Coordinates of C-alpha atoms and ligand atoms in Angstrom, one line a residue:
M10 CA 111.2 12.8 138.1
E11 CA 108.4 14.3 140.1
K12 CA 105.3 15.3 138.1
T13 CA 103.6 18.7 138.7
T14 CA 100.1 19.8 138.0
L15 CA 99.8 22.7 135.6
P16 CA 97.4 25.6 136.1
K17 CA 94.4 25.9 133.7
S18 CA 95.6 29.1 132.0
V19 CA 98.7 29.7 129.9
V20 CA 100.3 32.7 128.2
L21 CA 102.0 32.0 124.9
E22 CA 104.8 34.5 124.2
L23 CA 105.0 34.1 120.4
T24 CA 108.0 36.3 119.6
Y25 CA 110.9 38.0 121.3
Q26 CA 110.6 40.9 118.9
C27 CA 108.9 44.1 119.5
N28 CA 108.4 47.4 117.5
H29 CA 108.1 49.5 120.7
K30 CA 110.9 50.2 123.2
C31 CA 108.8 50.6 126.3
K32 CA 110.8 51.8 129.3
F33 CA 108.5 49.8 131.6
C34 CA 108.8 46.6 129.6
S35 CA 109.3 43.6 131.9
C36 CA 110.2 41.1 129.2
P37 CA 113.2 39.4 130.7
W38 CA 115.2 39.2 127.5
Y39 CA 115.3 43.1 127.4
A40 CA 117.1 43.3 130.8
R41 CA 120.5 44.8 130.2
H42 CA 122.4 43.2 133.1
V43 CA 120.7 39.8 133.2
S44 CA 121.4 37.3 130.4
Y45 CA 118.2 35.5 129.3
P46 CA 118.8 32.4 127.2
M47 CA 116.7 33.1 124.1
G48 CA 116.2 29.9 122.2
Q49 CA 115.3 29.0 118.7
K50 CA 111.8 30.5 117.9
L51 CA 109.1 27.9 117.3
N52 CA 107.5 27.6 113.9
L53 CA 103.8 27.0 113.1
E54 CA 104.0 23.2 113.3
Q55 CA 105.8 23.3 116.6
W56 CA 103.3 25.8 118.1
K57 CA 100.4 23.5 116.9
Y58 CA 102.1 20.6 118.7
V59 CA 102.5 22.8 121.8
I60 CA 98.8 23.9 121.8
D61 CA 97.6 20.3 121.4
K62 CA 99.9 19.1 124.2
L63 CA 98.6 21.9 126.5
Y64 CA 95.0 20.9 125.8
D65 CA 96.0 17.3 126.6
C66 CA 97.4 18.6 129.9
G67 CA 94.0 20.1 130.8
I68 CA 94.6 23.8 129.9
D69 CA 91.3 25.7 129.5
N70 CA 92.4 29.3 128.7
I71 CA 95.1 30.6 126.3
S72 CA 96.4 34.2 126.2
I73 CA 98.8 35.5 123.5
S74 CA 101.5 38.0 124.0
G75 CA 105.2 38.6 123.1
G76 CA 107.2 40.9 122.5
E77 CA 104.6 42.2 120.0
C78 CA 102.6 39.2 118.9
L79 CA 101.4 40.8 115.7
L80 CA 105.0 40.5 114.5
K81 CA 104.8 36.7 114.6
D82 CA 104.6 35.5 110.9
C83 CA 102.2 32.6 111.6
L84 CA 99.9 34.4 114.2
S85 CA 96.8 33.9 112.1
D86 CA 97.3 30.2 111.7
I87 CA 98.1 29.8 115.4
L88 CA 94.8 31.6 116.3
L89 CA 92.8 29.5 113.9
H90 CA 94.4 26.3 115.3
I91 CA 93.5 27.3 118.9
K92 CA 89.9 28.1 117.8
D93 CA 89.6 24.7 116.0
E94 CA 91.2 22.7 118.8
S95 CA 89.2 24.4 121.6
W96 CA 85.9 23.7 119.8
K97 CA 86.9 20.1 119.0
R98 CA 87.6 19.5 122.6
G99 CA 84.5 21.1 123.9
K100 CA 86.4 24.0 125.6
P101 CA 85.6 27.1 123.5
S102 CA 86.7 30.2 125.3
D103 CA 87.9 33.7 124.4
I104 CA 91.6 34.0 123.6
V105 CA 93.1 37.1 125.3
L106 CA 95.6 38.8 123.0
I107 CA 97.8 41.6 124.2
S108 CA 99.2 44.0 121.5
N109 CA 100.6 47.5 121.3
G110 CA 98.5 48.2 118.2
L111 CA 101.3 49.7 116.1
I112 CA 100.7 47.4 113.1
M113 CA 97.0 46.6 113.8
S114 CA 94.8 46.3 110.6
M115 CA 91.2 45.6 109.7
E116 CA 92.3 42.1 108.6
Y117 CA 93.6 41.4 112.0
L118 CA 90.5 42.7 113.7
Q119 CA 88.2 40.6 111.5
L120 CA 90.3 37.5 112.2
F121 CA 90.2 38.3 116.0
K122 CA 86.4 38.6 115.8
Y123 CA 86.2 35.3 114.0
C124 CA 88.5 33.6 116.5
N125 CA 86.8 35.0 119.7
V126 CA 89.8 37.1 120.5
H127 CA 89.5 39.6 123.4
L128 CA 91.9 42.3 122.4
S129 CA 93.8 44.1 125.1
M130 CA 95.8 47.2 123.8
S131 CA 98.4 49.1 125.7
L132 CA 97.9 52.8 126.2
P133 CA 100.6 54.1 128.7
G134 CA 99.5 57.7 128.6
I135 CA 98.5 60.2 125.9
E136 CA 101.0 63.1 126.2
T137 CA 103.6 60.7 127.7
F138 CA 102.9 57.8 125.2
K139 CA 106.1 58.5 123.3
W140 CA 108.2 58.9 126.4
H141 CA 107.1 55.5 127.6
T142 CA 107.2 53.6 124.3
G143 CA 109.6 55.4 122.0
I144 CA 106.8 55.6 119.4
D145 CA 104.2 58.4 118.9
N146 CA 101.0 56.3 118.5
A147 CA 98.4 57.1 121.2
E148 CA 96.1 58.3 118.4
G149 CA 96.6 55.0 116.5
V150 CA 95.7 52.9 119.5
L151 CA 92.5 55.0 120.1
Y152 CA 91.6 54.6 116.4
W153 CA 91.8 50.8 116.6
F154 CA 89.6 50.8 119.7
Q155 CA 87.0 52.6 117.7
E156 CA 87.2 50.2 114.8
A157 CA 87.0 47.2 117.1
Q158 CA 83.9 48.6 118.7
K159 CA 82.3 49.0 115.2
L160 CA 82.9 45.3 114.7
G161 CA 81.1 44.6 118.0
M162 CA 84.3 43.4 119.8
N163 CA 85.0 43.7 123.5
T164 CA 88.4 45.2 124.2
T165 CA 90.5 46.3 127.1
V166 CA 92.5 49.4 127.5
N167 CA 95.6 48.4 129.3
V168 CA 97.7 51.0 131.2
T169 CA 101.0 50.5 132.9
V170 CA 100.9 53.3 135.5
T171 CA 104.2 55.0 136.3
K172 CA 105.3 58.2 138.1
K173 CA 105.5 59.8 134.7
N174 CA 102.0 59.1 133.5
I175 CA 99.9 59.1 136.7
H176 CA 99.1 62.8 136.2
E177 CA 97.2 61.9 133.0
L178 CA 95.7 58.6 134.2
F179 CA 92.2 60.0 134.3
E180 CA 92.4 61.3 130.7
T181 CA 94.1 58.2 129.5
L182 CA 91.5 55.8 130.8
S183 CA 88.6 58.1 129.8
L184 CA 89.9 58.4 126.3
G185 CA 90.4 54.6 126.0
L186 CA 86.8 54.1 127.1
L187 CA 85.3 56.9 125.1
N188 CA 87.0 55.5 122.0
G189 CA 85.4 52.1 122.4
A190 CA 87.3 50.0 124.9
S191 CA 84.9 48.1 127.1
S192 CA 87.0 47.5 130.2
V193 CA 90.1 48.7 131.9
L194 CA 93.3 46.9 133.1
I195 CA 95.8 48.8 135.2
N196 CA 99.2 47.6 136.1
R197 CA 101.4 49.5 138.5
F198 CA 104.9 49.6 137.1
L199 CA 106.9 46.6 138.3
P200 CA 110.7 46.6 138.0
G201 CA 112.0 43.9 135.7
G202 CA 113.4 43.6 132.1
R203 CA 114.2 47.0 130.5
G204 CA 112.2 48.6 133.4
L205 CA 115.1 48.0 135.8
E206 CA 117.0 50.8 134.0
Y207 CA 114.2 53.3 134.6
M208 CA 113.1 52.3 138.0
D209 CA 113.9 55.5 139.8
E210 CA 111.9 57.5 137.2
M211 CA 108.9 55.3 137.2
L212 CA 108.3 53.5 140.5
L213 CA 105.1 54.7 142.2
D214 CA 105.3 55.7 145.9
N215 CA 102.5 54.7 148.2
E216 CA 100.5 57.9 147.7
E217 CA 100.7 57.5 143.9
L218 CA 99.8 53.8 144.2
N219 CA 96.6 54.7 146.1
G220 CA 96.1 57.6 143.7
M221 CA 96.2 55.1 140.8
L222 CA 93.4 53.0 142.5
N223 CA 91.3 56.1 143.3
I224 CA 91.5 57.6 139.8
T225 CA 90.7 54.3 138.2
E226 CA 87.7 53.8 140.5
E227 CA 86.5 57.4 139.7
V228 CA 86.7 56.8 135.9
L229 CA 84.9 53.4 136.2
T230 CA 82.2 54.9 138.3
L231 CA 81.6 57.8 135.9
S232 CA 81.6 55.5 132.9
N233 CA 79.6 52.7 134.6
R234 CA 82.3 50.2 133.7
N235 CA 84.4 47.6 135.6
G236 CA 88.1 47.2 135.7
H237 CA 90.9 45.2 137.2
T238 CA 94.5 45.6 138.4
G239 CA 96.8 43.2 136.7
T240 CA 99.7 43.1 139.1
E241 CA 99.1 42.1 142.7
I242 CA 99.4 44.7 145.5
P243 CA 100.4 44.2 149.1
L244 CA 97.1 44.5 151.0
C245 CA 98.5 46.8 153.7
A246 CA 99.8 49.2 151.0
I247 CA 96.1 49.9 150.1
Q248 CA 94.8 52.8 152.3
S249 CA 91.0 52.0 151.9
P250 CA 90.6 48.5 150.5
E251 CA 86.8 48.5 151.0
K252 CA 86.1 51.6 148.9
Y253 CA 86.6 50.0 145.5
K254 CA 83.3 48.9 144.0
R255 CA 84.1 49.0 140.2
L256 CA 87.8 48.2 140.4
S257 CA 88.8 44.7 141.5
Y258 CA 92.4 44.4 142.8
G259 CA 94.4 41.2 143.4
T260 CA 96.5 40.6 146.5
Q261 CA 97.6 37.0 145.7
C262 CA 100.2 36.0 143.2
A263 CA 98.8 33.7 140.5
A264 CA 102.1 32.5 139.1
A265 CA 102.3 28.7 138.9
K266 CA 98.8 28.5 140.5
G267 CA 96.5 30.4 138.1
F268 CA 98.7 30.5 135.0
F269 CA 102.2 29.9 133.6
V270 CA 104.1 31.1 130.5
I271 CA 105.7 29.5 127.5
D272 CA 108.3 31.6 125.8
P273 CA 109.0 31.9 122.0
A274 CA 111.3 28.9 122.1
G275 CA 109.0 26.6 124.2
Q276 CA 110.8 27.4 127.5
V277 CA 108.5 27.5 130.6
R278 CA 108.4 30.3 133.2
I279 CA 106.1 30.8 136.2
C280 CA 105.0 34.3 135.0
N281 CA 105.8 36.7 132.2
H282 CA 107.6 38.9 134.7
S283 CA 110.0 36.1 135.7
P284 CA 113.4 35.7 134.1
R285 CA 113.8 32.2 135.4
I286 CA 113.3 29.2 133.1
V287 CA 111.7 26.3 135.0
G288 CA 111.2 23.8 132.2
N289 CA 110.5 23.1 128.6
I290 CA 107.1 22.2 127.0
F291 CA 108.8 19.6 124.8
D292 CA 110.1 17.6 127.7
D293 CA 108.0 14.8 129.1
N294 CA 107.8 16.2 132.6
I295 CA 107.6 19.9 131.4
I296 CA 108.7 21.3 134.7
S297 CA 112.3 20.6 135.7
D298 CA 113.0 23.2 138.4
I299 CA 110.5 21.8 140.7
A300 CA 111.8 23.6 143.8
Y301 CA 111.2 27.0 142.3
W302 CA 107.9 26.0 140.8
K303 CA 106.7 24.7 144.2
T304 CA 107.9 28.0 145.9
F305 CA 105.1 29.7 144.0
A306 CA 102.6 26.8 143.5
Q307 CA 102.6 26.1 147.3
R308 CA 103.0 29.8 148.4
Q309 CA 106.3 29.1 150.2
Y310 CA 107.5 32.7 150.0
H311 CA 106.0 35.1 152.5
P312 CA 108.5 37.7 153.8
T313 CA 109.3 37.6 157.5
M314 CA 107.2 40.7 158.1
C315 CA 104.1 38.8 156.9
Q316 CA 104.5 35.6 159.0
S317 CA 102.3 36.8 161.9
C318 CA 99.8 38.8 159.8
K319 CA 96.1 37.9 160.1
S320 CA 95.7 38.6 156.3
I321 CA 98.4 36.1 155.2
K322 CA 95.8 33.7 153.7
M323 CA 94.6 36.3 151.3
C324 CA 97.8 38.3 150.7
D325 CA 101.2 37.4 149.2
C326 CA 102.8 40.8 149.8
G327 CA 102.6 41.9 146.2
C328 CA 104.8 40.5 143.5
R329 CA 107.1 37.7 144.7
E330 CA 109.0 37.7 141.4
V331 CA 109.9 41.4 141.7
A332 CA 111.1 40.6 145.2
N333 CA 113.4 38.0 143.7
I334 CA 114.6 40.3 140.9
L335 CA 115.3 43.2 143.2
Y336 CA 116.5 41.5 146.4
G337 CA 117.6 38.0 145.3
S338 CA 114.7 35.9 146.9
P339 CA 111.0 35.5 146.4
S340 CA 110.7 35.9 150.2
E341 CA 111.9 39.5 150.2
K342 CA 109.6 42.5 150.3
D343 CA 107.8 43.8 147.2
S344 CA 108.9 47.3 146.0
S345 CA 105.5 48.6 147.1
A346 CA 105.3 46.9 150.5
L347 CA 105.3 49.3 153.5
Ligands
SF4_28 S1 105.9 46.3 127.0 FE1 105.0 45.2 125.2 S2 104.9 46.8 123.6 FE2 106.3 47.5 125.1 S3 108.4 46.9 124.5 FE3 107.6 45.3 125.9 S4 106.6 43.8 124.6 FE4 106.9 45.7 123.4
SF4_29 S1 100.5 39.5 154.4 FE1 102.2 41.0 154.5 S2 101.8 42.5 152.8 FE2 99.9 41.4 153.2 S3 98.7 42.6 154.6 FE3 99.9 41.2 155.8 S4 101.8 42.2 156.4 FE4 100.9 43.4 154.7
SF4_30 S1 105.1 36.9 140.0 FE1 103.0 36.7 140.8 S2 102.6 38.8 141.7 FE2 104.3 39.0 140.3 S3 103.4 39.6 138.3 FE3 103.6 37.4 138.3 S4 101.6 36.6 139.0 FE4 101.8 38.8 139.6

């Protein structure tokens, strides 16, 4: 079978479980109408094997997510193993860990500091936090930003922006930063997973999308910080691309080029947003659905409307996986494309 080159970064989804019920959640196993084949969850010894194999394959950066990764019983041992292996192999780097903060503790923060974890906590609004997540815990997340700052940790306030919370985006980002977060990550809501059920209530229109970028730039300028967008945006949907100095935005899909994902059972996907399994980390060749992998790795997916665009080398027309989820092919339009 044909061998493929893996990107240098990987996201490990440690558990299918979560203690939030976010309406915007794109985890494919929460999609009501699509059946995702959840496998047997890996135990500590299996995760250690996976991590060693990933380093053997040339991986440099590991991120941790879920579900909610703090619910994984052996999270501490997995982090300690990554720290030990990365140092042993001369590749020490921060581990990015994404959490909703609900069961955060001082013990976890101290472990994260020891293991060079960069903590990214989700804050999808203040007044609308409960509407988005099912849990009333904005204050709790802000508290843990304060405690992490006291320990000298760098953290990110991570906001999924929807039609429901854009009116309080300025306050949400400001409170995240004032309470100790050192940087900002904003993700426009992308349909997928459970989010497919709430699409009409949450999808940003073009004015709101540009409002999201403008508000974030304003907060970053006032606070003298920098931030990023996490989900790629079609370049022509941005009204004034040159005006963002503090906020960096992506216009090229990184799936299968910059990173890939391993699910709680060792199944491989091109991106956390993708419901499609393309391989298994325990197999010799790892990637079995080479055609789908190459579609992303070789950028064979531009919509017809982009074929003659002079920006095609630097723009992938937003999210190619959301195009597939919504319209049945990675070569369709993104939900935010004009
Ligand atoms: S978005 Fe994150 S915190 Fe929310 S339900 Fe999904 S996995 Fe849980
Ligand atoms: S490549 Fe497509 S989405 Fe990007 S700027 Fe050109 S036409 Fe717009
Ligand atoms: S498929 Fe590509 S554009 Fe979509 S979320 Fe994943 S990395 Fe971003």
